[in-house]
mmCIF file of C-alpha atoms in Angstrom:
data_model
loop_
_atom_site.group_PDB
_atom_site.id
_atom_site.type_symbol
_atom_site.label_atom_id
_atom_site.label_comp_id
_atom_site.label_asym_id
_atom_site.label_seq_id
_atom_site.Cartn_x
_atom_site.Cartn_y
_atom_site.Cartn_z
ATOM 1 C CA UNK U 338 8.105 45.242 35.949
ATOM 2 C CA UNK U 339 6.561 47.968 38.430
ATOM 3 C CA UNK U 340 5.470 50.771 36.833
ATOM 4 C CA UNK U 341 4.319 54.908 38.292
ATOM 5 C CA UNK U 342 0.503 54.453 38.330
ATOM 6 C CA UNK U 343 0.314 50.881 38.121
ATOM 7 C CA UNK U 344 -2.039 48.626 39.861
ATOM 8 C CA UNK U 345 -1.774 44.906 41.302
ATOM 9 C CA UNK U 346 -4.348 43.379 39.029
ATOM 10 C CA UNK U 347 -3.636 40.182 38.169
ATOM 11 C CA UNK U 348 -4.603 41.167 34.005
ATOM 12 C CA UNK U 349 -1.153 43.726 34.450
ATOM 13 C CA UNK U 350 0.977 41.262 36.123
ATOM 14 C CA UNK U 351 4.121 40.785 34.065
ATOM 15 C CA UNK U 352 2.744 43.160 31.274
ATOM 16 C CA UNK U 353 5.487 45.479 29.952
ATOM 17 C CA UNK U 354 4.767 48.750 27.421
ATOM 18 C CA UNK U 355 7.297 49.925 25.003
ATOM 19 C CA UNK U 356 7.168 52.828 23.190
ATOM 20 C CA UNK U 357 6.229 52.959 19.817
ATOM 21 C CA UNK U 358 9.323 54.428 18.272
ATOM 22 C CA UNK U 359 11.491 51.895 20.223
ATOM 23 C CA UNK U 360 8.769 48.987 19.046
ATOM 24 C CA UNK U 361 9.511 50.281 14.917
ATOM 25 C CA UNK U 362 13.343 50.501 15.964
ATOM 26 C CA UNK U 363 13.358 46.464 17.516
ATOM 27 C CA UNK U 364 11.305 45.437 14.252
ATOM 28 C CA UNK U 365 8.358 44.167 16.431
ATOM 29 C CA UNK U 366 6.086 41.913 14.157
ATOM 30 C CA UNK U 367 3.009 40.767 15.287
ATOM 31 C CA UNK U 368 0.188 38.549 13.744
ATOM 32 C CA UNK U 369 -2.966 36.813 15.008
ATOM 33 C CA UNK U 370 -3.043 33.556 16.485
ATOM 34 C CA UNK U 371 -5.942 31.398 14.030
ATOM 35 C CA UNK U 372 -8.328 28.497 14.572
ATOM 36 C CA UNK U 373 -8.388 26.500 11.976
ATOM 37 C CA UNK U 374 -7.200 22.825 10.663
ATOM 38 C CA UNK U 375 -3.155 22.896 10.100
ATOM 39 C CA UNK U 376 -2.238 21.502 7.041
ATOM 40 C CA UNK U 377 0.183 19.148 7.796
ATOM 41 C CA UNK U 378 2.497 17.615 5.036
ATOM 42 C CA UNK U 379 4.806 14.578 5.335
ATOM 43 C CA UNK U 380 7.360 13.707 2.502
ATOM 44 C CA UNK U 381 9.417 9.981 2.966
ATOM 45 C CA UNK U 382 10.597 7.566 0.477
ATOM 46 C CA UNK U 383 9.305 4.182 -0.289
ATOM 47 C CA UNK U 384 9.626 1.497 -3.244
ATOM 48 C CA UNK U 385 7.720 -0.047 -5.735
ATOM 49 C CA UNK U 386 6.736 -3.569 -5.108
ATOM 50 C CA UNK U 387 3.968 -5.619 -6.843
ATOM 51 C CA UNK U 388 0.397 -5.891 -5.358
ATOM 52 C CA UNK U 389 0.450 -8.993 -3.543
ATOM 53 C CA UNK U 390 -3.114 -9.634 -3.962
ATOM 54 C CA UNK U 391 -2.565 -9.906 -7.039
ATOM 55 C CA UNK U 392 0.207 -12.051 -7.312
ATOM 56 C CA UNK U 393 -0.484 -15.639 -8.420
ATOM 57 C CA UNK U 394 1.460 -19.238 -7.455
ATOM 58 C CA UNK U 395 0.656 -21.860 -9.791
ATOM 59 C CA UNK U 396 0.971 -25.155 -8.157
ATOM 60 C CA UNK U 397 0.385 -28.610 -9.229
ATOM 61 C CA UNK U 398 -2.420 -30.773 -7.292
ATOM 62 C CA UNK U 399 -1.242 -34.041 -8.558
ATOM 63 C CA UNK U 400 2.662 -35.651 -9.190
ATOM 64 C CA UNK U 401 3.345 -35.823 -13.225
ATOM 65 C CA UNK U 402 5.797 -34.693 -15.820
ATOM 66 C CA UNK U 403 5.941 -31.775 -18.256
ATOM 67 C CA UNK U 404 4.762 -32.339 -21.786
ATOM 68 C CA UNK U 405 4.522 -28.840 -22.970
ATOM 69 C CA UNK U 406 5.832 -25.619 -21.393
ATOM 70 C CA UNK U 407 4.370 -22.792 -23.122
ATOM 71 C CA UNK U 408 6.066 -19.948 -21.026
ATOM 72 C CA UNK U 409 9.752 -19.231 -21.776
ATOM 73 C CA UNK U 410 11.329 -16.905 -19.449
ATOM 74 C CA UNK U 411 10.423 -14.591 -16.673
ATOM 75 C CA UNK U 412 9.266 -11.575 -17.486
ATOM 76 C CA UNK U 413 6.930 -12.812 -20.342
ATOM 77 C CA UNK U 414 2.995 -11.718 -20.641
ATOM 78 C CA UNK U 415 0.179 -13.678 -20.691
ATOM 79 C CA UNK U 416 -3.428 -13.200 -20.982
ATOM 80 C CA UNK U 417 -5.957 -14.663 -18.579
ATOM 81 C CA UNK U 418 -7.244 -18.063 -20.250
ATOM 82 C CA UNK U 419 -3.990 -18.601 -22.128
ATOM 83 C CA UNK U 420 -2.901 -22.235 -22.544
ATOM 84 C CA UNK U 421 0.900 -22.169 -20.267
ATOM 85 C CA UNK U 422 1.478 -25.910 -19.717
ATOM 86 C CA UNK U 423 0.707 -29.422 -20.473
ATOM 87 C CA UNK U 424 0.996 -32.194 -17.317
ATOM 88 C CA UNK U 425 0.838 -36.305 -17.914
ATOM 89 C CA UNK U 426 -0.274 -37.734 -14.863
ATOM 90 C CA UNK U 427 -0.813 -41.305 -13.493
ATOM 91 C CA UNK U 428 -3.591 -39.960 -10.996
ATOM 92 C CA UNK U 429 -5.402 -37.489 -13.312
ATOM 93 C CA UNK U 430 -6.033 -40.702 -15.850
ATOM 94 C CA UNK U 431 -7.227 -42.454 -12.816
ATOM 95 C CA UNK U 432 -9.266 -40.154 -12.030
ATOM 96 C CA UNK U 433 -11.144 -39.353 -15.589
ATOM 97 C CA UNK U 434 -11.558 -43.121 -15.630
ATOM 98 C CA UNK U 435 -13.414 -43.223 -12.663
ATOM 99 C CA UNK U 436 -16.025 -40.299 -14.455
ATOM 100 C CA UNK U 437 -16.201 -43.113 -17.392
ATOM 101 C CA UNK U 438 -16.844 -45.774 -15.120
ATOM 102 C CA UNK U 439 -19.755 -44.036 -13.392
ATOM 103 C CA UNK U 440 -21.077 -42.902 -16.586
ATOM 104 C CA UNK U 441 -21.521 -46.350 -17.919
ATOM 105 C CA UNK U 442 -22.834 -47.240 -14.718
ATOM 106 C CA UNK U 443 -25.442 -44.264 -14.793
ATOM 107 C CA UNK U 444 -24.874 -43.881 -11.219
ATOM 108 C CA UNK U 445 -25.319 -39.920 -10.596
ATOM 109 C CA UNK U 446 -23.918 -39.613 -7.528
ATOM 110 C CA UNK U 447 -20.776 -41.287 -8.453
ATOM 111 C CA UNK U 448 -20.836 -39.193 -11.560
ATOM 112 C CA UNK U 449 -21.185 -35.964 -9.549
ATOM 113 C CA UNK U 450 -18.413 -37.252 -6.773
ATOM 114 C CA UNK U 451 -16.016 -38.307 -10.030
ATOM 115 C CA UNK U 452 -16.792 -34.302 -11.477
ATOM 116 C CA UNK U 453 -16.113 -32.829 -7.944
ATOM 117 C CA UNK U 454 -12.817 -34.652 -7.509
ATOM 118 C CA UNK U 455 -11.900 -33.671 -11.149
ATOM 119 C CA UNK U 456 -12.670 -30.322 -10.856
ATOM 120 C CA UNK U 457 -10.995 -30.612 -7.722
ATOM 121 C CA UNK U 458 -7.333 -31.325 -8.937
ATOM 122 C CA UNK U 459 -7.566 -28.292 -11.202
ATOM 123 C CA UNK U 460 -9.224 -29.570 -14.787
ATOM 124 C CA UNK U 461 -10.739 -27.245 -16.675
ATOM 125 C CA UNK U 462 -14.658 -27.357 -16.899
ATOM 126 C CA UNK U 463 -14.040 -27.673 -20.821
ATOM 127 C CA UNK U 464 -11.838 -30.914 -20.500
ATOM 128 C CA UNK U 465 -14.439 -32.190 -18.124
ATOM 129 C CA UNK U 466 -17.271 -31.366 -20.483
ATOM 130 C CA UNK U 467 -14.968 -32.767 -23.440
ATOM 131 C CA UNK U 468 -14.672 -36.461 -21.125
ATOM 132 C CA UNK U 469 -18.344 -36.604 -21.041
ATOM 133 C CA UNK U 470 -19.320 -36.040 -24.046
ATOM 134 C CA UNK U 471 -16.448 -38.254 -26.072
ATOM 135 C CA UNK U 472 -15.842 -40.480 -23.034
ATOM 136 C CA UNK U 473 -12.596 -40.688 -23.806
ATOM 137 C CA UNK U 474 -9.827 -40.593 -21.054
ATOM 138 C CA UNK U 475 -7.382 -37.325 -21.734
ATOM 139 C CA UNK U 476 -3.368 -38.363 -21.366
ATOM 140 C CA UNK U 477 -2.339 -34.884 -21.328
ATOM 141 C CA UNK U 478 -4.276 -32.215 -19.435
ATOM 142 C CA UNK U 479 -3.438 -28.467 -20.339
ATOM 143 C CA UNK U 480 -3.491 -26.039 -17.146
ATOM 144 C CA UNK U 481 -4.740 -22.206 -18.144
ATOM 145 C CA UNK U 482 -3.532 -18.885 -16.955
ATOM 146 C CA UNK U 483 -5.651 -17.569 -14.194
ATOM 147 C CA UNK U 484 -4.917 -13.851 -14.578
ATOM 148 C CA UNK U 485 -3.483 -11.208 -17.268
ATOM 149 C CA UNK U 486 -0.020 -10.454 -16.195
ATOM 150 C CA UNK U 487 3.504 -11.184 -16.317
ATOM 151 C CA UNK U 488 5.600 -13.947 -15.531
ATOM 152 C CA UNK U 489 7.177 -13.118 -12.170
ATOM 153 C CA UNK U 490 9.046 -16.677 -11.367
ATOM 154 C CA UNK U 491 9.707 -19.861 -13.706
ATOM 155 C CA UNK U 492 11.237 -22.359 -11.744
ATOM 156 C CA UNK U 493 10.447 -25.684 -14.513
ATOM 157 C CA UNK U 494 11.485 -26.167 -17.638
ATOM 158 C CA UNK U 495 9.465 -28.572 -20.279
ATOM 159 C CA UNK U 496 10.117 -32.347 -18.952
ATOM 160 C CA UNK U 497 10.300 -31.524 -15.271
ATOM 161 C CA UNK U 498 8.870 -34.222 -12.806
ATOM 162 C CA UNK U 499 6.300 -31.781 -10.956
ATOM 163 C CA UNK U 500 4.951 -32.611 -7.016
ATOM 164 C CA UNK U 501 2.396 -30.594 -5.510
ATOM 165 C CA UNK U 502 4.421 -28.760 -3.078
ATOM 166 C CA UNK U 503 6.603 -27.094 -6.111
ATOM 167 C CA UNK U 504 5.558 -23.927 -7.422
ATOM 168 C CA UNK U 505 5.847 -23.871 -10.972
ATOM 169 C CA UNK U 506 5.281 -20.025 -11.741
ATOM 170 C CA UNK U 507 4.108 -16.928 -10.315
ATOM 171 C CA UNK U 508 1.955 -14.406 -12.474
ATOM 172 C CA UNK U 509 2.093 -10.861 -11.123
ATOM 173 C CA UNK U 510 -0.509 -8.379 -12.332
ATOM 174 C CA UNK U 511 1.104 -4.393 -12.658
ATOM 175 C CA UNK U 512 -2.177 -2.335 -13.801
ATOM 176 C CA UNK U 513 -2.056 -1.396 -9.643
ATOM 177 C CA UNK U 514 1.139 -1.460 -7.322
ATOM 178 C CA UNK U 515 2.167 -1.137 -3.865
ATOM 179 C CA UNK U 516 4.230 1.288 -2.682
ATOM 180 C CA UNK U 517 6.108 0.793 0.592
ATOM 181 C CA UNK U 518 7.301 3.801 2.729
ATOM 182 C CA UNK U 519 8.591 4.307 6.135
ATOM 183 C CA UNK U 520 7.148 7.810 8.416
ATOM 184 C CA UNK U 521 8.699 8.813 11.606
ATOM 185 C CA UNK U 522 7.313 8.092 14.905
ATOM 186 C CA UNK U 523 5.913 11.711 15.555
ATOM 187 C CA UNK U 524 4.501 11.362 12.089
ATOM 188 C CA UNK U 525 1.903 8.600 13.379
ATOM 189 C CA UNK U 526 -0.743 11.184 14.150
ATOM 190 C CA UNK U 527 -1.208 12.652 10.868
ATOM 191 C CA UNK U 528 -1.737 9.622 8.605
ATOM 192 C CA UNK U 529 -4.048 7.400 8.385
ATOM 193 C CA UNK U 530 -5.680 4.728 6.479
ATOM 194 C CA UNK U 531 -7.444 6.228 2.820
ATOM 195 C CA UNK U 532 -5.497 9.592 3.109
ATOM 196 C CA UNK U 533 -4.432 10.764 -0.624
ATOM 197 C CA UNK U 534 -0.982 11.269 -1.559
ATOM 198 C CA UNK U 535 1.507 12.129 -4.397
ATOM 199 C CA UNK U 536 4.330 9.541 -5.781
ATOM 200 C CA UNK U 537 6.890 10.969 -8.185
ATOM 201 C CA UNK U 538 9.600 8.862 -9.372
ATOM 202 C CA UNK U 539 13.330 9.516 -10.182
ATOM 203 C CA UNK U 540 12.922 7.394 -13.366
ATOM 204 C CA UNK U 541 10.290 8.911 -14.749
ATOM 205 C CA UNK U 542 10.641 12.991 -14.436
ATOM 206 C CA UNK U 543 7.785 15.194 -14.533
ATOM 207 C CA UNK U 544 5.009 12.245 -13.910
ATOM 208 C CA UNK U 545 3.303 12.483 -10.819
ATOM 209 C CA UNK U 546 0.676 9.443 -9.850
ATOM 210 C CA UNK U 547 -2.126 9.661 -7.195
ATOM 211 C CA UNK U 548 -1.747 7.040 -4.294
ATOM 212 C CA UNK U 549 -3.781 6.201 -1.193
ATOM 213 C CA UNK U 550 -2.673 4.776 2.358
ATOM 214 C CA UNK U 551 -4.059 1.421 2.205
ATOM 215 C CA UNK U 552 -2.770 -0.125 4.709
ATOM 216 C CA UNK U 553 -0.586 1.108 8.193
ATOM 217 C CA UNK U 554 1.882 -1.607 9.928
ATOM 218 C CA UNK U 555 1.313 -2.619 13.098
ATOM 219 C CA UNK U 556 4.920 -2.548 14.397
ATOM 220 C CA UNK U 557 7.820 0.335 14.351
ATOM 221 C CA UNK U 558 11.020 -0.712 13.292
ATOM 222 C CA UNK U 559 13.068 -0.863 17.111
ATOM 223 C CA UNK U 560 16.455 0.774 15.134
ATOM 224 C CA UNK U 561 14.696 3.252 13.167
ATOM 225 C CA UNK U 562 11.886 4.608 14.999
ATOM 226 C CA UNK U 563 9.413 4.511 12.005
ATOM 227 C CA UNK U 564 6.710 3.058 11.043
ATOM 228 C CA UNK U 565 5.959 0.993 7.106
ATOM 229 C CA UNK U 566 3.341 2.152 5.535
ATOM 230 C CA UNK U 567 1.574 1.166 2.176
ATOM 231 C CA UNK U 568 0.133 2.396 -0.203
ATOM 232 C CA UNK U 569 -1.792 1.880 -3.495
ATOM 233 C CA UNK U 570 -1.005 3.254 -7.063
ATOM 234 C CA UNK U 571 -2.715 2.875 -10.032
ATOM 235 C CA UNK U 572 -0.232 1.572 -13.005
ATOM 236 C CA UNK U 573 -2.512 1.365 -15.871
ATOM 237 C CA UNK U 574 0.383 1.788 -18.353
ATOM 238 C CA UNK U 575 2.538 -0.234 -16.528
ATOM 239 C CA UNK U 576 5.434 2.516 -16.262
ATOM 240 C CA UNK U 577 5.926 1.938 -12.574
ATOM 241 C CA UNK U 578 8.130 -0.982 -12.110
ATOM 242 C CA UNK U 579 8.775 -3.143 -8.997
ATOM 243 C CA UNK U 580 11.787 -1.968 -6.696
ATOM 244 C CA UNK U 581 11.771 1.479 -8.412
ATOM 245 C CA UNK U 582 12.590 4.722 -5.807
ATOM 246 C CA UNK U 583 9.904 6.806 -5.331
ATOM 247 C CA UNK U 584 9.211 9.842 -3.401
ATOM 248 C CA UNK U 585 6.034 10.308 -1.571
ATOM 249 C CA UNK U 586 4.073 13.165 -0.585
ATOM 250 C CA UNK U 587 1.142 12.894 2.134
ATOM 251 C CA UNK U 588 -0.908 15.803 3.387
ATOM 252 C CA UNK U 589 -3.518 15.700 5.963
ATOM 253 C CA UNK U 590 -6.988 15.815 5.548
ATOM 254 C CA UNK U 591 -8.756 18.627 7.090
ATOM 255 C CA UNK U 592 -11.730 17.244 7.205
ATOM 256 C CA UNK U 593 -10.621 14.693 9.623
ATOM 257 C CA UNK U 594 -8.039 16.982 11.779
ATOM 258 C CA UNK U 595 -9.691 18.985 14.972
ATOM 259 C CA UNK U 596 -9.372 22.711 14.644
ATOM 260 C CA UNK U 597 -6.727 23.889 16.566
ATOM 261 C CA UNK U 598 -5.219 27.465 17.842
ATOM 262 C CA UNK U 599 -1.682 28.148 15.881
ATOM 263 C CA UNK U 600 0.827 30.720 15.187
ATOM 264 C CA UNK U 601 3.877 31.254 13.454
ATOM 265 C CA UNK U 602 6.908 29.039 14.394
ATOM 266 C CA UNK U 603 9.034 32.500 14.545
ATOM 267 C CA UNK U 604 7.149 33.562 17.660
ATOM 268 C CA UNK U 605 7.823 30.966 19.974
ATOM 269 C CA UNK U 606 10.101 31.523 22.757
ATOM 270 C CA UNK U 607 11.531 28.267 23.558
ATOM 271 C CA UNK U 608 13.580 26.837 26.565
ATOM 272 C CA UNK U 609 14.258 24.042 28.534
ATOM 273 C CA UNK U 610 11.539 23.864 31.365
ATOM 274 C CA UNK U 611 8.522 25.562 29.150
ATOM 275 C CA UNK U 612 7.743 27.417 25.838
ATOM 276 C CA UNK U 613 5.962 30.983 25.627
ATOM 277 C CA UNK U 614 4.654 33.538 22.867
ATOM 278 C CA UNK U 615 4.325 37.324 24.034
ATOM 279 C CA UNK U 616 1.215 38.118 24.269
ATOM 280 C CA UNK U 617 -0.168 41.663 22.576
ATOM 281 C CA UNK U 618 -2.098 43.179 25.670
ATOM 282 C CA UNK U 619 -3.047 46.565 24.539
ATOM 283 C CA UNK U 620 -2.282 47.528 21.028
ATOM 284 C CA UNK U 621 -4.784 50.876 21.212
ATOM 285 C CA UNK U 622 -2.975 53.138 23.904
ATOM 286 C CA UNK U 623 -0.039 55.578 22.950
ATOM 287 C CA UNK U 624 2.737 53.057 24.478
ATOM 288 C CA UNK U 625 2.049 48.931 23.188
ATOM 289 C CA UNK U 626 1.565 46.676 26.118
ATOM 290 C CA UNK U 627 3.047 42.996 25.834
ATOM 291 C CA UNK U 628 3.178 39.964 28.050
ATOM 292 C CA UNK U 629 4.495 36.730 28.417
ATOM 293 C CA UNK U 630 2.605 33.617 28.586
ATOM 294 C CA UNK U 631 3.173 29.993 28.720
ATOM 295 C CA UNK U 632 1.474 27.625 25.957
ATOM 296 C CA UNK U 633 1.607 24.212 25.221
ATOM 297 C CA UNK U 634 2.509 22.814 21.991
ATOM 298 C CA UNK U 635 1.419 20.277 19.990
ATOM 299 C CA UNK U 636 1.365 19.551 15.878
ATOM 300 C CA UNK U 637 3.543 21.604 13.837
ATOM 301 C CA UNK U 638 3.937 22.205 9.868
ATOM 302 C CA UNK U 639 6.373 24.175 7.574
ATOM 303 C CA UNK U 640 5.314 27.786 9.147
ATOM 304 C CA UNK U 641 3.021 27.047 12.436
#
């Protein structure tokens, strides 16, 4: 625009004025751009799955048979300590023989290699202690539960011929659980490992539980576009339950975003080669002065 008056400085170069009447008449809003961290907030869904740290495989380390199964079904709770089966085997006699043998031989370092290689195929210190002291060779060794939990998979029943590469049962532990979510490519930015976040589940209305990223995938999924992440939840009463849907909240922390220049969504002028914003020149004089400028634009939220 060329206006009476007007100069060729570069500050008035593409500036326009309105008048005010026509500017109340348009509905001209106008608010200041801010510097400040934008709050960014990502919602996805994600399921429960048990903390594989915590997850235990029982195995055998020696061939025998089942004498006593003291676990019933999947599903079932036991207590770390607790007594879960009884195993005969040929080896494990061998074996406390060869601690008898030494003993009568007082030979200590055959006695320590003998305690090694029991303690070694998984017998309990106490049976060990109980050998020594009664020298007596135990037919039937009991294995103990390694961790509070629940029975996750039973795949022997009482009788079974056992090898070492079968796994007899898996105890899972539920007082914390994983939660596994997927986030959008463009999402990538904002999260980050130990960033807090809010689980609610369809289940369980009206309970909310506090999570954390703990971990980020390395991979996107090529179909998708997004990216697995996990997190951890605390499940102290044990309400959350593996494969349950859950909803996930996770804002950004604006302690570890840069401040940044934003305004509203609403007054961004987009189109195909460039975006722009009209800029408020001169808001004292009788007519408003306005021009348009081209910005760049990066991380949005809700409203900026």
């Amino acid at each position: 625009p060329v206006y009476k008056n007007g100069s060729a400085n570069d500050a008035e170069v593409g500036t326009v004025t309105i008048n005010p009447s026509i500017v109340n008449n348009i509905g001209v809003r106008t608010e200041k751009v801010k510097n400040s961290h934008l709050q960014t907030q990502i919602k996805t869904v994600g399921y429960v799955n048990y903390n594989q740290d915590k997850l235990v495989h029982i195995h055998p380390r020696v061939k025998g048979w089942i004498e006593t199964l003291n676990i019933n079904s999947v599903g079932e709770t036991v207590t770390k300590g607790q007594a879960i089966y009884s195993l005969y085997s040929p080896e494990l006699v061998n074996a406390q023989e060869e601690l008898l043998l030494a003993m009568d031989r007082k030979n200590q370092r055959l006695i320590s290699a003998a305690t090694q290689r029991l303690k070694a195929l998984q017998l309990d210190s106490k049976d060990i202690q109980f050998i020594k002291q009664q020298k007596k060779v135990k037919q039937h060794i009991t294995v103990y539960a390694p961790q509070s939990g629940f029975v996750e998979n039973l795949s022997i029943r009482q009788g079974f011929f056992v090898k070492p590469d079968a796994t007899i049962m898996s105890i899972a532990a539920l007082d914390e659980v994983w939660l596994e979510a997927e986030i959008f490519e463009s999402q990538m930015a904002s999260t980050q490992v130990g960033q807090n976040a809010e689980v609610t589940v369809t289940a369980l209305p009206g309970q909310t539980w506090n999570a954390h990223v703990d971990y980020i995938y390395p991979s996107l999924n090529a179909a998708l576009r997004s990216l697995k992440v996990r997190f951890k939840v605390a499940n102290t009463n044990h309400s959350l339950k593996p494969n349950m849907y859950a909803k996930v909240t996770l804002s950004s922390s604006a302690i570890n975003q840069p401040s940044v220049i934003f305004a509203p969504k609403s007054a961004v002028i987009r189109s195909g080669k460039m975006d722009r914003v009209v800029l408020v020149v001169d808001d004292v004089s009788e007519n408003k002065a306005y021009k348009s400028i081209q910005v760049k634009l990066g991380q949005s939220d809700a409203n900026h």
